[in-house]
Short mmCIF file of C-alpha atoms in Angstrom, two decimals:
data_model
loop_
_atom_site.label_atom_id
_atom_site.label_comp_id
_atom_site.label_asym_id
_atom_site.label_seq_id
_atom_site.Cartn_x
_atom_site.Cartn_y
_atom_site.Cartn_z
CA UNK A 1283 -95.87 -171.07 -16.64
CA UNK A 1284 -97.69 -167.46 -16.65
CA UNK A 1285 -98.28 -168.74 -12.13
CA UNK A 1286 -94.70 -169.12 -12.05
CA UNK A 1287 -93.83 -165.70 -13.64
CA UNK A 1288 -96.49 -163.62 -11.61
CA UNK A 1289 -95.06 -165.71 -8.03
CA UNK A 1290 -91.51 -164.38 -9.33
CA UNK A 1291 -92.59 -160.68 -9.86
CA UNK A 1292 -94.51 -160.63 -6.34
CA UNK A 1293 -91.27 -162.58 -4.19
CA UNK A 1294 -89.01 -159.45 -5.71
CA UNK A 1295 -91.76 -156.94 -5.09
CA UNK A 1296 -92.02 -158.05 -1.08
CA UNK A 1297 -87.79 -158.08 -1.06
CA UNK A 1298 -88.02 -154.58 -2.40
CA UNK A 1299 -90.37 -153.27 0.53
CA UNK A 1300 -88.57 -155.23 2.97
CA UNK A 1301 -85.09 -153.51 2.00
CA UNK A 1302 -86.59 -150.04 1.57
CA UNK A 1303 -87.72 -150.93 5.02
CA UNK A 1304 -84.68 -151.63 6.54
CA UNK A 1305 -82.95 -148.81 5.36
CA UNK A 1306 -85.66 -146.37 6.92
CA UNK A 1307 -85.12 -148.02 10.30
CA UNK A 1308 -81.46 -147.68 9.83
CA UNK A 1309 -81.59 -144.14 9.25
CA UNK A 1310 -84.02 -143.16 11.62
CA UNK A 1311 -81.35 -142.91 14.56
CA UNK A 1312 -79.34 -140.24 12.53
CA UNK A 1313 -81.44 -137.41 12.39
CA UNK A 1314 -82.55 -137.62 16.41
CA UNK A 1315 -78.58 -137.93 17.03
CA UNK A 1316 -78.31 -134.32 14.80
CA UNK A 1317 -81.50 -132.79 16.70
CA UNK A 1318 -79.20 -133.88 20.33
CA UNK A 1319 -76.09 -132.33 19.13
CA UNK A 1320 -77.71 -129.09 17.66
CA UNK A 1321 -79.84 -129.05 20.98
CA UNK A 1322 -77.06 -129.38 22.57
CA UNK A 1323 -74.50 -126.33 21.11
CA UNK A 1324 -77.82 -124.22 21.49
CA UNK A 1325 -77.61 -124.42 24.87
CA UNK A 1326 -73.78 -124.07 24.61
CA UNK A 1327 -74.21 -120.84 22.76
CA UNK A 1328 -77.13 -119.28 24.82
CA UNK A 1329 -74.84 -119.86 27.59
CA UNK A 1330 -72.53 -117.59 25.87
CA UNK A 1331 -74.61 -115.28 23.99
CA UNK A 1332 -75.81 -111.81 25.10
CA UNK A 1333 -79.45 -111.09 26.50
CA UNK A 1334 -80.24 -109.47 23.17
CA UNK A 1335 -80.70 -112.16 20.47
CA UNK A 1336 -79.50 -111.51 17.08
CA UNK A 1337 -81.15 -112.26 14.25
CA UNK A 1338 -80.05 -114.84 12.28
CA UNK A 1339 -77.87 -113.64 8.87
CA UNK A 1340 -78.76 -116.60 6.66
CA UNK A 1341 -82.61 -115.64 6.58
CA UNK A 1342 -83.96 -114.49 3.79
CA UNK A 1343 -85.58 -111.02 5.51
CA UNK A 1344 -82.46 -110.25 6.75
CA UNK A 1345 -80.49 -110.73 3.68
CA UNK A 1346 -82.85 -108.40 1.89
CA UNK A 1347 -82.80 -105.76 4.35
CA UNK A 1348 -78.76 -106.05 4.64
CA UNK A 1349 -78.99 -105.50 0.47
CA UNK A 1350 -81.81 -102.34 0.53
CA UNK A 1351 -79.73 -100.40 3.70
CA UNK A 1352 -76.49 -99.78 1.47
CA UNK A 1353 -78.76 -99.07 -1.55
CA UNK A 1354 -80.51 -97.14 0.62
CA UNK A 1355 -77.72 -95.03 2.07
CA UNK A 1356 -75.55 -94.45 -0.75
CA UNK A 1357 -77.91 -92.32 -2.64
CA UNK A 1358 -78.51 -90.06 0.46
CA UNK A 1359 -74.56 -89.84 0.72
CA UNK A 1360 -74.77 -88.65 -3.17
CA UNK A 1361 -77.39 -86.34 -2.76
CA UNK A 1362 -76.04 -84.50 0.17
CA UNK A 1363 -73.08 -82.54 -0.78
CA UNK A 1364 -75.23 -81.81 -4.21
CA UNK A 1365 -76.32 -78.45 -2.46
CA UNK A 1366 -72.98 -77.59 -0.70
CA UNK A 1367 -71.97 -78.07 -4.32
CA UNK A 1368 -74.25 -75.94 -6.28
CA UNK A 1369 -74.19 -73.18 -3.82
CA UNK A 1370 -70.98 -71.59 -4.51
CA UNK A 1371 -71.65 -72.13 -8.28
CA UNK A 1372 -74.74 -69.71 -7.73
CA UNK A 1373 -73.02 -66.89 -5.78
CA UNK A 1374 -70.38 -67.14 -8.38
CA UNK A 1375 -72.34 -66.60 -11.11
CA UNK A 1376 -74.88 -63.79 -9.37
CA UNK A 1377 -71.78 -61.75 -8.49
CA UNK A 1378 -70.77 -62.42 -12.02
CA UNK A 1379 -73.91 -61.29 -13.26
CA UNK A 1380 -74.30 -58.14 -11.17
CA UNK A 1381 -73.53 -54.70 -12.93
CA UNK A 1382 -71.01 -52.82 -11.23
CA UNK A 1383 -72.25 -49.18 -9.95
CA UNK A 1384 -73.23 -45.92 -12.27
CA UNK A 1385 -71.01 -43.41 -11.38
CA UNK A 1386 -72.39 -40.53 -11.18
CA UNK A 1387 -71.15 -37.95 -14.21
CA UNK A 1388 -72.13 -34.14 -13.24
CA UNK A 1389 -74.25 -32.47 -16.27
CA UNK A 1390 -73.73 -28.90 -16.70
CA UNK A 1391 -76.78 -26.49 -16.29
CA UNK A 1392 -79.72 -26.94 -18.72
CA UNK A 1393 -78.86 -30.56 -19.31
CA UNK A 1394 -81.01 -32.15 -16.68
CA UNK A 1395 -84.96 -32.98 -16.76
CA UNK A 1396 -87.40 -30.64 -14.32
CA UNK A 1397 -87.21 -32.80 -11.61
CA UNK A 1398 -83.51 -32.79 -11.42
CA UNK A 1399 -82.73 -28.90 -11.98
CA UNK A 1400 -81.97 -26.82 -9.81
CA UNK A 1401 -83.94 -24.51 -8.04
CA UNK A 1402 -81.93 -21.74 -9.63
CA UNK A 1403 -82.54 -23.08 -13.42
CA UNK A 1404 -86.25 -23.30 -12.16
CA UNK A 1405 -86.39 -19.54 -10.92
CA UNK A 1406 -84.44 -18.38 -14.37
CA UNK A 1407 -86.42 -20.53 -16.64
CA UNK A 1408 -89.33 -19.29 -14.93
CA UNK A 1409 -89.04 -15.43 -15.79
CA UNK A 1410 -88.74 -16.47 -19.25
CA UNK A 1411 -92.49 -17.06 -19.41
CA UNK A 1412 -93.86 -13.51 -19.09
CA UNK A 1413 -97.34 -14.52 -18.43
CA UNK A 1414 -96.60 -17.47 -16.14
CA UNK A 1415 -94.18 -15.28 -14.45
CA UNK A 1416 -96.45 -12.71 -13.71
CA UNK A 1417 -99.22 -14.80 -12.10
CA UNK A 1418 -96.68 -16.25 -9.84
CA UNK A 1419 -95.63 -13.06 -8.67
CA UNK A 1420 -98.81 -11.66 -8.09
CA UNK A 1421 -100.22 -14.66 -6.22
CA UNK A 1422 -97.25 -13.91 -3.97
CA UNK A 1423 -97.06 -10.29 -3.46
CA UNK A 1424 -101.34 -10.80 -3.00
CA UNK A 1425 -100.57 -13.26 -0.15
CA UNK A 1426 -99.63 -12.55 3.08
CA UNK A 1427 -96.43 -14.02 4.82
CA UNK A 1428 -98.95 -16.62 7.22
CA UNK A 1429 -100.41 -17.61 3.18
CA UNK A 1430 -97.03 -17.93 1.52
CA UNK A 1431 -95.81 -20.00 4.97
CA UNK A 1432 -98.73 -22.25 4.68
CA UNK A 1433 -98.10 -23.03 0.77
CA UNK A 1434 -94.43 -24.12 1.59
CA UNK A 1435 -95.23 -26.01 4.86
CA UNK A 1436 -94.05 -29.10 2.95
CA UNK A 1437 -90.50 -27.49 2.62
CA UNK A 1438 -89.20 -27.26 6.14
CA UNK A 1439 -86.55 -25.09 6.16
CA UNK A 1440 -88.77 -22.65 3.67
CA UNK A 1441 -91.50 -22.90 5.85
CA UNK A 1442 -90.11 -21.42 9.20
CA UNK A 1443 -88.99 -18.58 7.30
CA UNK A 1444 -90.89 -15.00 8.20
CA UNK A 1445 -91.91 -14.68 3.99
CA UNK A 1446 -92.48 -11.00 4.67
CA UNK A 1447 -90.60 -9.98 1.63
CA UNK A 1448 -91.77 -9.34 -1.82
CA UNK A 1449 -90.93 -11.70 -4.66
CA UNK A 1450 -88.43 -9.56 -6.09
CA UNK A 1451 -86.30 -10.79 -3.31
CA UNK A 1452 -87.22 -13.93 -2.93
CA UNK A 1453 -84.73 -16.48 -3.25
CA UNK A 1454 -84.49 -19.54 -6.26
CA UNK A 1455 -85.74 -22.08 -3.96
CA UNK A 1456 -88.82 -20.03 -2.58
CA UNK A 1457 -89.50 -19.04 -6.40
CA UNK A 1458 -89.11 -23.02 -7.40
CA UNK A 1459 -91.28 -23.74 -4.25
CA UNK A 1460 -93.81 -21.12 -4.66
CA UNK A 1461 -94.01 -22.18 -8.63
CA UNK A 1462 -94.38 -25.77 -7.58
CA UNK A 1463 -97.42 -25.11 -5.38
CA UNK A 1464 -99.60 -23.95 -8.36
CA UNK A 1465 -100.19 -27.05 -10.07
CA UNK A 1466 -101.38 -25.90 -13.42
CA UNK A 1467 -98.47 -22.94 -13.90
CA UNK A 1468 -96.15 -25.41 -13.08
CA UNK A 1469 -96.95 -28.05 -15.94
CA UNK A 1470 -96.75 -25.17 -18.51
CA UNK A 1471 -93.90 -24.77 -17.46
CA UNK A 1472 -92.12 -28.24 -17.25
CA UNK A 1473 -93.79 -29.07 -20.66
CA UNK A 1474 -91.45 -25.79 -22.10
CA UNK A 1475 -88.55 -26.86 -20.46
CA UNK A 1476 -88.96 -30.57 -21.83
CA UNK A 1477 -89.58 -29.62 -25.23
CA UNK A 1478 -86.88 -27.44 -24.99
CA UNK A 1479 -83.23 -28.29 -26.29
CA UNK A 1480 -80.17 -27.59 -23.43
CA UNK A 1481 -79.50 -24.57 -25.99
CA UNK A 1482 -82.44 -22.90 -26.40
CA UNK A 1483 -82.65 -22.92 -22.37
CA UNK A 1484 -79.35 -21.10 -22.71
CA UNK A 1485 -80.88 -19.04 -25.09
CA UNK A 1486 -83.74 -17.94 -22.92
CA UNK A 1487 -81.32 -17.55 -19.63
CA UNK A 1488 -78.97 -15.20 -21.09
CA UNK A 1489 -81.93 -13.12 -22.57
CA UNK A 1490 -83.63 -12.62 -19.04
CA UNK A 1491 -81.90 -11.28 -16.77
CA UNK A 1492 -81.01 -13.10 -13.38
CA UNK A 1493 -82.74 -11.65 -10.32
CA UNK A 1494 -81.83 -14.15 -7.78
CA UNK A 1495 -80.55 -14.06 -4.29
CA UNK A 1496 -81.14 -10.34 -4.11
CA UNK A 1497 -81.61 -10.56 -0.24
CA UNK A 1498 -81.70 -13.15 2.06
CA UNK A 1499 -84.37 -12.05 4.59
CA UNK A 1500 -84.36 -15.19 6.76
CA UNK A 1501 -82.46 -16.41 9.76
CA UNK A 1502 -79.49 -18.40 9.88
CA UNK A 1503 -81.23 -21.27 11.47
CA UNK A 1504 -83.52 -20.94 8.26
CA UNK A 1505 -80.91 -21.08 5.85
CA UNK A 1506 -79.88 -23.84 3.23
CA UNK A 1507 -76.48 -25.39 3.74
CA UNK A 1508 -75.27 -24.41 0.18
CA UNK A 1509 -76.45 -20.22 1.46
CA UNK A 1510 -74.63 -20.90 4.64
CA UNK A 1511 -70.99 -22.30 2.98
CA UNK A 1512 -71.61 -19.44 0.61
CA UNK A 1513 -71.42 -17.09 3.87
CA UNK A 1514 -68.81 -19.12 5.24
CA UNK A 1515 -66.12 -18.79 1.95
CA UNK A 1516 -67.23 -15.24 2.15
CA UNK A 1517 -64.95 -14.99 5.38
CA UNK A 1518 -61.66 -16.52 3.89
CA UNK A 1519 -60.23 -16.68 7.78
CA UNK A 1520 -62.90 -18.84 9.35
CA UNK A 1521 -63.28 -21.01 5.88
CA UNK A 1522 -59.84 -21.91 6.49
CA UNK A 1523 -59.95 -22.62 10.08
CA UNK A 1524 -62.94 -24.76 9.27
CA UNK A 1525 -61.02 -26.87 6.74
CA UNK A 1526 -57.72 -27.26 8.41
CA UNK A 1527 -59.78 -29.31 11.50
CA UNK A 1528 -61.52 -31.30 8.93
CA UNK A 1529 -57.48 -32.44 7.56
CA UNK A 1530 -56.36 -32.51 10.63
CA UNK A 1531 -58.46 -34.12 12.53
CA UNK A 1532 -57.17 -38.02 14.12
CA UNK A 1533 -58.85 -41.47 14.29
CA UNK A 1534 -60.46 -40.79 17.45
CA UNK A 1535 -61.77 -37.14 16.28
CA UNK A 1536 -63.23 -38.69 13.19
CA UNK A 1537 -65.13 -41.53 15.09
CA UNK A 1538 -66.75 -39.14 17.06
CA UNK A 1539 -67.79 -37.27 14.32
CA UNK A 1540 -69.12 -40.06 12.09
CA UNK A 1541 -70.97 -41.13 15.39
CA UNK A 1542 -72.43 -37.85 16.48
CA UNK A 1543 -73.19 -36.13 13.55
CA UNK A 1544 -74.24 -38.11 10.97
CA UNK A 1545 -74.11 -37.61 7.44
CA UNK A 1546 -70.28 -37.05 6.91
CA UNK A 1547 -68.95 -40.39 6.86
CA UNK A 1548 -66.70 -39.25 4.31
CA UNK A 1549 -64.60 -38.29 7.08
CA UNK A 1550 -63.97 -41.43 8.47
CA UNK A 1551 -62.49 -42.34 4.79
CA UNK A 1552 -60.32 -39.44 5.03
CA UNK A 1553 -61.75 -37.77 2.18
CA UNK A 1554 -60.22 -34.44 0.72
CA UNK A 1555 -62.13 -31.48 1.76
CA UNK A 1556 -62.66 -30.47 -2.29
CA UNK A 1557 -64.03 -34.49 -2.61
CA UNK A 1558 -67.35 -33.90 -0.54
CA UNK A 1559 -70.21 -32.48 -0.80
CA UNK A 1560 -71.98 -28.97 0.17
CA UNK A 1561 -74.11 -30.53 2.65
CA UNK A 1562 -71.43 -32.57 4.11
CA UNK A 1563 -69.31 -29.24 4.82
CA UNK A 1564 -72.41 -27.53 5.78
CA UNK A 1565 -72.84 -30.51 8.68
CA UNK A 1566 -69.19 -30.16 9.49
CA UNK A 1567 -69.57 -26.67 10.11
CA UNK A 1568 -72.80 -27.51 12.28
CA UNK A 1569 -70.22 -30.12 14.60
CA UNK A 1570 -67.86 -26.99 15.12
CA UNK A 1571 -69.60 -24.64 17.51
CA UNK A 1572 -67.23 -22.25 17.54
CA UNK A 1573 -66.56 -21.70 14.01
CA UNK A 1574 -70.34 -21.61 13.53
CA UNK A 1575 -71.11 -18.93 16.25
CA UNK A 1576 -68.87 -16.91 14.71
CA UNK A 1577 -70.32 -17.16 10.96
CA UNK A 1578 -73.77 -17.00 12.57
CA UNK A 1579 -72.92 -14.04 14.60
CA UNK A 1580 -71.68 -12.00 11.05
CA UNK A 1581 -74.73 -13.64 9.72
CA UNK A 1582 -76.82 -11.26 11.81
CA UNK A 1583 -75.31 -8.42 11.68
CA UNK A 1584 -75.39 -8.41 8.11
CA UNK A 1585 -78.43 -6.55 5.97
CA UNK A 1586 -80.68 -9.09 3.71
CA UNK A 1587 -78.85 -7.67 0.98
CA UNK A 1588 -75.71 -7.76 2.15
CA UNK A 1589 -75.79 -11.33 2.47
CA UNK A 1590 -76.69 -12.07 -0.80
CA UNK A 1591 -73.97 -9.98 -2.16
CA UNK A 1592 -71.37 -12.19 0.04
CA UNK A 1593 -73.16 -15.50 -0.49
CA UNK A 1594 -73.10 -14.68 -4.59
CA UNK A 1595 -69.70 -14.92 -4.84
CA UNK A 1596 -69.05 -18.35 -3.84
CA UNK A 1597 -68.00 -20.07 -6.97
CA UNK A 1598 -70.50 -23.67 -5.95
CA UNK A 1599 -73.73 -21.75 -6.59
CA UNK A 1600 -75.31 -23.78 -9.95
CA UNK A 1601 -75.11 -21.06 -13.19
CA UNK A 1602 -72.35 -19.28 -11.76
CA UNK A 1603 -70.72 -18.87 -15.31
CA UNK A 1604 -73.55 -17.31 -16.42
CA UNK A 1605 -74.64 -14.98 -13.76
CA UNK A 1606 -72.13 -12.45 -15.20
CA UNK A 1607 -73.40 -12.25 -18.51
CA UNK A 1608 -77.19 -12.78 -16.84
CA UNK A 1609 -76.87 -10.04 -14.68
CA UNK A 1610 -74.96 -7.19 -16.34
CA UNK A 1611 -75.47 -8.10 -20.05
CA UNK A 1612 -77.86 -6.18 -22.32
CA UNK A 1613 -80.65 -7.81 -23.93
CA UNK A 1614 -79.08 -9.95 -27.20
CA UNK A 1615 -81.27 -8.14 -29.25
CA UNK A 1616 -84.82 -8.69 -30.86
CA UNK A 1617 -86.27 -12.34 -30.53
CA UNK A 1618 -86.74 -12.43 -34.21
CA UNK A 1619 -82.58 -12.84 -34.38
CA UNK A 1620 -83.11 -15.96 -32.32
CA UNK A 1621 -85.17 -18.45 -33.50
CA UNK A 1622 -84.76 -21.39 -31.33
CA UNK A 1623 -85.77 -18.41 -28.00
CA UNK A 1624 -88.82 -17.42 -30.49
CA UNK A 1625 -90.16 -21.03 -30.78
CA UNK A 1626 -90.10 -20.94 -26.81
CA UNK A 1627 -91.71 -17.93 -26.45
CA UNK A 1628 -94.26 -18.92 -29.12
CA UNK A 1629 -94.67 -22.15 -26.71
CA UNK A 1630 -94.76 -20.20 -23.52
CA UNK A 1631 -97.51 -18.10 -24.38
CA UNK A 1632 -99.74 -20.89 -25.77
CA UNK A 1633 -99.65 -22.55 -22.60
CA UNK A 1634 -100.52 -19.70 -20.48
CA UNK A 1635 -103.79 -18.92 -21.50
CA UNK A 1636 -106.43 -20.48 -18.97
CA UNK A 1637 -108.67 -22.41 -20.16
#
């Protein structure tokens, strides 16, 4: 019984294998007739194709590089107009940020620090120090006129000046020079006039009186342009002339102008002659020749003191309301009555004593 069994499971064993068998042999043929045909269109397509082969889309490497290259690029599309973007946004905001210009407010006299007065507060400030005064003045009148030209060789137009004259006619900005070149009197001084209020320099001006611009002993090529428009108002016929080509002058005129003397480009905005400054007139009057010959030519034949006497006149010079008072008043009366000038004093002649 058990023989019969085991003959029964080894007869459908063998038919298994034999049918398994069959099929394999049957379906051999199919794949060789697929490799013909796909060896065939190959040769179909490479007949068509370009020299260049293409890679094939359906691998894997090229699938991944197809999906990194648009990753890839659209960042770099994001990032790039980020700049062009921010850029603007920045000059916006800086021009936003920046504080528009200080115009410039004019103080009136004894409102400024040192550095800023003028040489004519200097000079008057200066005689209000007796001491400090008087060692100025002597170093001066002790020095001869090579000495005082080689102490104001930093000032240009001071220096080429013939300083033959004595201090009492020296002039505010070869007092403020002169001062300047001695160190130590000089601090005493700008200490007293820092310390000071704006009215007790008053004070002290209007108790001294002003000696300034007595005589003006030096050439016209010498001169300062606020001394030479001083001369020039002081002929009302050539001032005149003078400012009627400045209002009158065309497009063309004031192009040349601008372009050969520079420094008044205020004409080319066709700026009122009031609006500008002393030095811009005084380079004006330097681009008319024949306006200037003529000034320079009355220049000459004037005395030193003569010129002073026309040049102090001219309503520009800095303490002009006070030069009245400062040069005709009287004393105000005893420093006692005047306590803010007696603290001054007090100050003035602490800080002259050498040590």
């Amino acid at each position: 019984m058990r023989a019969a069994v085991w003959t029964a499971v080894l007869w459908s064993l063998c038919a298994t294998g034999v049918a398994v068998a069959q099929e394999k042999t049957e379906a051999a043929p199919a794949p060789e007739a697929q490799a013909e045909a796909a060896a065939a269109e190959e040769k179909a397509t490479e007949a068509k194709a370009p020299a260049e082969p293409t890679p094939d889309e359906s691998s894997p490497s090229v699938q991944k590089a197809e999906e990194s290259t648009p990753a890839t690029a659209e960042p770099s599309k994001a990032v790039e107009p980020a700049p062009n973007a921010t850029e603007p946004v920045r000059a916006e905001t800086a021009e936003v940020e920046k504080p528009p210009p200080a115009k410039a407010t004019p103080q009136g006299p004894f409102q400024t620090s040192w550095q800023e007065a003028s040489p004519d507060e200097k000079a008057l400030f200066l005689e209000a120090f007796g001491e400090s005064s008087k060692l100025i003045q002597e170093r001066w009148d002790k020095a001869t006129s090579d000495e005082r030209r080689k102490i104001l060789r930093a000032h240009p137009l001071l220096g080429a000046r013939a300083m033959k004259h004595r201090w009492v006619s020296a002039t505010p900005e070869e007092r403020a020079a002169f001062l300047e070149a001695t160190p130590r009197t000089m601090q005493k001084v700008k200490e007293a006039w820092e310390n000071a209020t704006p009215e007790q320099r008053k004070m002290l001006a209007l108790e001294h009186p002003y000696f300034a611009r007595k005589a003006f002993h030096h050439a016209w090529t010498q001169a300062t342009p606020q001394e030479r428009i001083a001369f020039l108002v002081a002929n009302p016929a050539l001032h005149a002339e003078l400012k009627a080509r400045w209002a009158g002058a065309n497009a063309w005129q004031r192009q040349w102008y601008v372009k050969n003397y520079p420094g008044i480009e205020a004409l080319a905005g066709a700026r009122h002659w009031a609006e500008i400054t002393t030095e811009q007139r005084a380079i004006f009057l330097e681009a008319n020749p024949a306006i200037e010959d003529r000034v320079r030519e009355g220049w000459q034949k004037a005395q030193p003191e003569a010129r002073a006497t026309l040049a102090r006149k001219w309503q520009g010079w800095p303490l002009k309301a006070y030069q009245a008072r400062l040069e005709n008043a009287k004393p105000a009366g005893p420093v006692k009555n005047h306590p803010a000038a007696t603290t001054m004093k007090k100050t003035a002649k602490a800080g002259t004593r050498r040590p």
